Amino acid sequence: MENTNSGFNTKLIHAGDAHDQWGSAVTPIYQTSTFAFKNAKHGADCFAGKEKGFIYTRIGNPTIEALEKKVAILENGFGGIALASGMAAVTAVYMTLLSKDSHILSTSAVYGPSRSVLETHFMKFGVECTFVDTSNIENIEKNIRPNTKLLYIETPGNPTISITDIAACAEIAHKHGIPVVVDNTFCSPYLQQPLNLGADIVLHSITKFINGHADVVGGVIIAKDSEMYAKLRKTMVYMGGNMDPHQAYLVVRGVKTLSIRIDRAQENAIKIADYLEAHPKVATVMYPGLKSHPQYELGLKQMKGPGAMISFELKGGFEAGEILMDNVKIAMLAVSLGGIETLIQHPASMTHAGMGKEGRLAASITDGLVRYSVGIENVEDLIQDLDQALAKI
Ligand code: LCS
């Protein structure tokens, strides 16, 4: 992979970019479904892998490849695989590593559909699942079974912002020959690099911080080694979950500002978390930058910064949450996260509703929990917006 010795910001701008014969400054959009071979031998050699060439966009495309290379370099992995959505990335990982009668150990406060697809679809094919609070490392070893084939962690978790020790998980899982997958969506490679901490695979909903502009749905998987990469790519190609070239172009454009977007949003988030923690109507605030966060020290150790995601519990519960969401004027009442605009949502009735109340409470997703994705607006405006809305409760 090229550019591996440059600094992170240089990689953001230049790594993986594909320039055309005219010297295009940016990676062009190769909006084509298929690629003509020069002759029969060239076609045969491309299929046999003897010659580097593009065949068909589901298998590979120069614009998509530019994005895959860039993210793989940012995550310090062997190779990246871009997919149509974050859920396509999650499902491709499950399809690659799980088979009949195998067991997956996963974070209880994982993104709702990452859990639901196991419980509704994979269980039909005999897959067993256990969801535990992976932020308590004692829960890992004791829940490993002889048929455990995958340890899947999401850290910080969506929406509880609980933090799991990636290096400790990798150490335990590898003792049992189990690969570790980390959903790194909440941090992006700018704040956390799970492969450097011992994970085998990292994935993202690219929809969030990596693209950062709320105009693309996409996903990416990055494998640490060539063997795992080849297996995952085959799954993506067979599943037909490829990203589209135009989508990839937008993400290559969006990711270039990843570090400056996160720096600004994080600066805002630190001030907003302090404001919320001192507010009389707020019961608790979950933010890795607060000393009150249960895994504050671990966050300092494995993340470069506390990020831009805050969850908080209102003393007034569900009803107070509704009032807050109906009265904010700058924060948009919308799911998704990690964009330049501030978003607010209510996991119990939105992203995690599919888990049912019992499952939600077991994963600490209470009725009054509010998730706040901090954007890059002026922080005084965001605090004033929260202040006037909280005053209505
Ligand atoms: N992983 C995490 C941690 C996520 O937050 C999401 C989406 C996904 C995977 C799936 O990615 P997608 O297919 O949507 O690109 N999270 C969302 C959320 O919290 N609100 O809306 C979507």
Coordinates of N, CA and C and ligand atoms in Angstrom, one line a residue, residues 84-88 90 111 114 152 154 156 158 183 185-186 203-208 217-219 335-337 345 351-352 371, ligand 1:
A84 N -22.5 -1.2 0.0 CA -23.6 -0.3 -0.2 C -24.1 0.4 1.1
S85 N -23.8 -0.2 2.2 CA -24.3 0.4 3.5 C -23.5 -0.2 4.6
G86 N -23.6 0.4 5.8 CA -22.9 -0.2 7.0 C -23.5 -1.6 7.3
M87 N -24.8 -1.7 7.1 CA -25.4 -3.0 7.4 C -24.9 -4.1 6.4
A88 N -24.6 -3.7 5.2 CA -24.1 -4.7 4.2 C -22.7 -5.1 4.7
V90 N -21.7 -5.2 7.9 CA -21.9 -6.1 9.1 C -22.3 -7.5 8.6
Y111 N -25.3 -1.6 17.7 CA -26.4 -0.9 16.9 C -27.5 -1.9 16.6
S114 N -27.6 -4.6 13.8 CA -26.5 -5.5 13.9 C -26.8 -6.7 14.8
Y152 N -17.4 -10.0 18.4 CA -17.8 -8.7 17.7 C -18.0 -7.6 18.7
E154 N -18.5 -3.4 19.5 CA -18.7 -2.0 19.0 C -18.3 -1.1 20.1
P156 N -16.9 3.1 20.9 CA -18.0 3.2 21.9 C -19.3 2.6 21.3
N158 N -23.3 2.0 20.5 CA -24.4 2.9 20.1 C -25.7 2.4 20.8
D183 N -16.6 -2.7 15.3 CA -17.3 -1.6 14.6 C -16.8 -0.3 15.1
T185 N -17.3 2.7 13.9 CA -18.1 3.8 13.4 C -18.1 5.1 14.2
F186 N -18.2 4.9 15.5 CA -18.3 6.1 16.4 C -17.0 6.9 16.5
L203 N -14.8 -2.5 10.9 CA -15.8 -2.0 9.9 C -16.4 -0.7 10.3
H204 N -17.0 -0.1 9.3 CA -17.6 1.2 9.6 C -18.9 1.3 8.8
S205 N -19.9 2.1 9.4 CA -20.9 2.7 8.6 C -20.3 3.9 8.1
I206 N -20.0 4.0 6.8 CA -19.3 5.1 6.2 C -20.2 6.3 6.1
T207 N -21.5 6.0 6.3 CA -22.6 7.0 6.3 C -22.3 8.1 7.3
K208 N -21.5 7.7 8.4 CA -21.3 8.6 9.5 C -20.0 9.5 9.4
V217 N -25.2 6.8 2.0 CA -25.2 5.6 2.9 C -24.2 4.7 2.3
G218 N -23.3 4.2 3.2 CA -22.3 3.2 2.7 C -21.6 2.6 3.9
G219 N -20.8 1.5 3.5 CA -20.1 0.8 4.6 C -18.7 0.4 4.0
V335 N -32.4 10.4 12.9 CA -31.4 9.3 13.2 C -30.1 9.6 12.3
S336 N -29.2 8.6 12.4 CA -27.8 8.8 11.9 C -27.0 9.7 12.8
L337 N -25.8 9.9 12.4 CA -24.8 10.6 13.3 C -23.6 10.9 12.5
Q345 N -31.7 12.3 18.7 CA -32.7 11.2 18.5 C -32.9 10.4 19.8
T351 N -33.8 4.1 16.8 CA -32.8 3.1 16.3 C -32.8 1.8 17.0
H352 N -33.2 1.8 18.3 CA -33.2 0.5 19.0 C -34.5 0.0 19.4
R371 N -29.8 10.6 22.4 CA -28.5 10.6 21.8 C -28.3 11.8 21.0
Ligands
LCS1 N1 -22.9 0.3 12.9 C1 -23.2 1.4 13.7 C2 -22.4 1.7 14.9 C3 -24.2 2.3 13.3 O1 -24.4 3.3 14.1 C4 -24.9 2.0 12.1 C5 -26.0 2.9 11.7 C6 -24.6 0.9 11.4 C7 -23.5 0.1 11.8 C8 -25.3 0.5 10.1 O2 -24.9 1.4 9.1 P1 -25.8 1.9 7.8 O3 -26.3 0.7 7.1 O4 -26.9 2.7 8.4 O5 -24.9 2.7 7.0 N2 -26.5 3.7 12.7 C9 -27.6 4.5 12.6 C10 -28.0 5.2 13.7 O6 -27.6 5.2 14.8 N3 -29.1 5.9 13.3 O7 -29.4 5.7 12.0 C11 -28.5 4.7 11.5

